[in-house]
Amino acid sequence: MTILFVDGWLGPDPGDWQELWTRKLPGSRRVEQDDWHLAERNKWVARLDEAITACTEPPVLVAHSLGCPTVAHWVADNPHRRVRAALMVTPADVERNITPEITGFAPIPQIPFSFPTVVAASRNDHWMTPERAAAFAKSWNARLVDAGEVGHLTVTEGYGAWLQGEQLLTDLLNTTAG
């Protein structure tokens, strides 16, 4: 099984939960972007598509922050492509957080995903309110999980290991086994 980590704006952070999971989970890797600081939607979505196309079986996507709108745009552009499941973690609301380097990701597609999806939302994330996360989860046909007061789940907020997230991923994989 391949697990693709779809990072957000500014890219991988040494010691973040995605790095720790990548080391721990066989068959996992991070989708690399050419420019982590200037996020261009079409380029990011194309890079995600390349990574998915290179997989020999439908991958599991684990997206964080701006990686979540990247996945949503990929789904909108590729409605018939296969993915096993997705874990969308603390999505970035690029429609309400106007930051010039990421505005090209607005509007975020609100279409149902054709694969099992979980949205893990924070109660105190400065990038997305719980209400907006719930609305996106509903539009993506995803199960919403209250991750608690975890901010944006970054290393600077104290998140290297994120055990609740590991359990969410395990549970999601168990529901798609077969």
PDB file of C-alpha atoms in Angstrom, residues 45-151:
ATOM      1  CA  VAL A  45      -2.155  19.585  -8.461  1.00  0.00           C
ATOM      2  CA  ALA A  46      -0.038  18.331 -11.387  1.00  0.00           C
ATOM      3  CA  ARG A  47       2.676  17.181  -8.991  1.00  0.00           C
ATOM      4  CA  LEU A  48       0.067  15.331  -6.913  1.00  0.00           C
ATOM      5  CA  ASP A  49      -1.288  13.739 -10.095  1.00  0.00           C
ATOM      6  CA  GLU A  50       2.227  12.583 -11.053  1.00  0.00           C
ATOM      7  CA  ALA A  51       2.680  10.988  -7.633  1.00  0.00           C
ATOM      8  CA  ILE A  52      -0.698   9.235  -7.819  1.00  0.00           C
ATOM      9  CA  THR A  53      -0.051   8.064 -11.392  1.00  0.00           C
ATOM     10  CA  ALA A  54       3.277   6.543 -10.302  1.00  0.00           C
ATOM     11  CA  CYS A  55       1.488   4.307  -7.777  1.00  0.00           C
ATOM     12  CA  THR A  56       0.857   0.698  -8.764  1.00  0.00           C
ATOM     13  CA  GLU A  57      -2.395   0.639  -6.756  1.00  0.00           C
ATOM     14  CA  PRO A  58      -4.799   3.322  -5.542  1.00  0.00           C
ATOM     15  CA  PRO A  59      -2.927   5.247  -2.849  1.00  0.00           C
ATOM     16  CA  VAL A  60      -4.035   6.616   0.488  1.00  0.00           C
ATOM     17  CA  LEU A  61      -3.693  10.394   0.683  1.00  0.00           C
ATOM     18  CA  VAL A  62      -2.783  12.137   3.923  1.00  0.00           C
ATOM     19  CA  ALA A  63      -3.113  15.871   3.354  1.00  0.00           C
ATOM     20  CA  HIS A  64      -2.364  18.729   5.729  1.00  0.00           C
ATOM     21  CA  SER A  65      -3.219  22.421   5.527  1.00  0.00           C
ATOM     22  CA  LEU A  66      -2.916  23.639   1.905  1.00  0.00           C
ATOM     23  CA  GLY A  67      -2.490  20.005   0.909  1.00  0.00           C
ATOM     24  CA  CYS A  68      -6.241  19.583   1.541  1.00  0.00           C
ATOM     25  CA  PRO A  69      -7.359  22.135  -1.075  1.00  0.00           C
ATOM     26  CA  THR A  70      -4.718  20.607  -3.365  1.00  0.00           C
ATOM     27  CA  VAL A  71      -6.447  17.227  -3.012  1.00  0.00           C
ATOM     28  CA  ALA A  72      -9.884  18.820  -3.509  1.00  0.00           C
ATOM     29  CA  HIS A  73      -8.726  20.462  -6.745  1.00  0.00           C
ATOM     30  CA  TRP A  74      -7.183  17.164  -7.891  1.00  0.00           C
ATOM     31  CA  VAL A  75     -10.496  15.371  -7.235  1.00  0.00           C
ATOM     32  CA  ALA A  76     -12.370  18.059  -9.183  1.00  0.00           C
ATOM     33  CA  ASP A  77      -9.958  17.669 -12.117  1.00  0.00           C
ATOM     34  CA  ASN A  78      -9.820  13.850 -11.984  1.00  0.00           C
ATOM     35  CA  PRO A  79     -13.240  12.561 -10.918  1.00  0.00           C
ATOM     36  CA  HIS A  80     -12.662   9.053 -12.291  1.00  0.00           C
ATOM     37  CA  ARG A  81      -9.151   8.441 -10.960  1.00  0.00           C
ATOM     38  CA  ARG A  82      -8.852   5.963  -8.114  1.00  0.00           C
ATOM     39  CA  VAL A  83      -7.714   6.693  -4.583  1.00  0.00           C
ATOM     40  CA  ARG A  84      -8.173   4.225  -1.725  1.00  0.00           C
ATOM     41  CA  ALA A  85      -8.905   6.824   0.979  1.00  0.00           C
ATOM     42  CA  ALA A  86      -7.924  10.252   2.274  1.00  0.00           C
ATOM     43  CA  LEU A  87      -7.210  11.781   5.655  1.00  0.00           C
ATOM     44  CA  MET A  88      -7.568  15.566   5.405  1.00  0.00           C
ATOM     45  CA  VAL A  89      -5.914  17.214   8.412  1.00  0.00           C
ATOM     46  CA  THR A  90      -6.554  20.804   9.528  1.00  0.00           C
ATOM     47  CA  PRO A  91      -7.442  22.111   6.059  1.00  0.00           C
ATOM     48  CA  ALA A  92      -6.423  25.652   5.166  1.00  0.00           C
ATOM     49  CA  ASP A  93      -9.349  27.916   4.340  1.00  0.00           C
ATOM     50  CA  VAL A  94      -7.821  29.860   1.456  1.00  0.00           C
ATOM     51  CA  GLU A  95     -11.132  31.628   0.887  1.00  0.00           C
ATOM     52  CA  ARG A  96     -11.098  33.349   4.292  1.00  0.00           C
ATOM     53  CA  ASN A  97      -7.341  33.599   4.950  1.00  0.00           C
ATOM     54  CA  ILE A  98      -6.179  35.924   2.241  1.00  0.00           C
ATOM     55  CA  THR A  99      -2.471  35.299   1.803  1.00  0.00           C
ATOM     56  CA  PRO A 100      -1.125  36.295  -1.627  1.00  0.00           C
ATOM     57  CA  GLU A 101       1.092  33.214  -1.970  1.00  0.00           C
ATOM     58  CA  ILE A 102      -1.887  30.827  -1.751  1.00  0.00           C
ATOM     59  CA  THR A 103      -4.900  32.738  -3.101  1.00  0.00           C
ATOM     60  CA  GLY A 104      -4.807  30.768  -6.353  1.00  0.00           C
ATOM     61  CA  PHE A 105      -6.334  27.817  -4.481  1.00  0.00           C
ATOM     62  CA  ALA A 106      -9.634  29.658  -3.948  1.00  0.00           C
ATOM     63  CA  PRO A 107     -12.366  28.724  -4.316  1.00  0.00           C
ATOM     64  CA  ILE A 108     -11.989  25.308  -2.727  1.00  0.00           C
ATOM     65  CA  PRO A 109     -14.002  22.712  -4.675  1.00  0.00           C
ATOM     66  CA  GLN A 110     -16.994  21.474  -2.717  1.00  0.00           C
ATOM     67  CA  ILE A 111     -17.722  18.213  -4.487  1.00  0.00           C
ATOM     68  CA  PRO A 112     -18.199  14.712  -3.073  1.00  0.00           C
ATOM     69  CA  PHE A 113     -15.101  12.542  -3.025  1.00  0.00           C
ATOM     70  CA  SER A 114     -15.642   9.052  -4.415  1.00  0.00           C
ATOM     71  CA  PHE A 115     -13.452   7.410  -1.754  1.00  0.00           C
ATOM     72  CA  PRO A 116     -13.654   7.192   2.045  1.00  0.00           C
ATOM     73  CA  THR A 117     -12.453  10.439   3.565  1.00  0.00           C
ATOM     74  CA  VAL A 118     -11.947  11.770   7.073  1.00  0.00           C
ATOM     75  CA  VAL A 119     -11.508  15.464   7.876  1.00  0.00           C
ATOM     76  CA  ALA A 120      -9.683  16.058  11.162  1.00  0.00           C
ATOM     77  CA  ALA A 121     -10.529  19.597  12.264  1.00  0.00           C
ATOM     78  CA  SER A 122      -9.106  21.617  15.122  1.00  0.00           C
ATOM     79  CA  ARG A 123     -11.213  23.696  17.484  1.00  0.00           C
ATOM     80  CA  ASN A 124      -8.617  26.492  17.556  1.00  0.00           C
ATOM     81  CA  ASP A 125      -7.003  26.479  14.114  1.00  0.00           C
ATOM     82  CA  HIS A 126      -6.261  29.980  12.827  1.00  0.00           C
ATOM     83  CA  TRP A 127      -6.495  28.660   9.244  1.00  0.00           C
ATOM     84  CA  MET A 128     -10.036  27.211   9.404  1.00  0.00           C
ATOM     85  CA  THR A 129     -12.943  27.516  11.780  1.00  0.00           C
ATOM     86  CA  PRO A 130     -14.656  24.333  12.976  1.00  0.00           C
ATOM     87  CA  GLU A 131     -17.854  25.443  11.218  1.00  0.00           C
ATOM     88  CA  ARG A 132     -16.110  25.854   7.871  1.00  0.00           C
ATOM     89  CA  ALA A 133     -14.307  22.528   8.320  1.00  0.00           C
ATOM     90  CA  ALA A 134     -17.684  20.873   8.947  1.00  0.00           C
ATOM     91  CA  ALA A 135     -19.089  22.447   5.775  1.00  0.00           C
ATOM     92  CA  PHE A 136     -16.163  21.199   3.691  1.00  0.00           C
ATOM     93  CA  ALA A 137     -16.379  17.735   5.241  1.00  0.00           C
ATOM     94  CA  LYS A 138     -20.061  17.583   4.337  1.00  0.00           C
ATOM     95  CA  SER A 139     -19.462  18.704   0.751  1.00  0.00           C
ATOM     96  CA  TRP A 140     -16.609  16.198   0.344  1.00  0.00           C
ATOM     97  CA  ASN A 141     -18.824  13.411   1.727  1.00  0.00           C
ATOM     98  CA  ALA A 142     -16.281  12.980   4.517  1.00  0.00           C
ATOM     99  CA  ARG A 143     -16.554  11.985   8.144  1.00  0.00           C
ATOM    100  CA  LEU A 144     -15.707  14.943  10.380  1.00  0.00           C
ATOM    101  CA  VAL A 145     -13.550  14.289  13.429  1.00  0.00           C
ATOM    102  CA  ASP A 146     -13.027  16.847  16.188  1.00  0.00           C
ATOM    103  CA  ALA A 147      -9.267  16.719  16.781  1.00  0.00           C
ATOM    104  CA  GLY A 148      -9.569  18.985  19.816  1.00  0.00           C
ATOM    105  CA  GLU A 149      -7.569  22.131  20.483  1.00  0.00           C
ATOM    106  CA  VAL A 150      -4.545  21.231  18.383  1.00  0.00           C
ATOM    107  CA  GLY A 151      -4.034  24.512  16.526  1.00  0.00           C
TER     108      GLY A 151
END
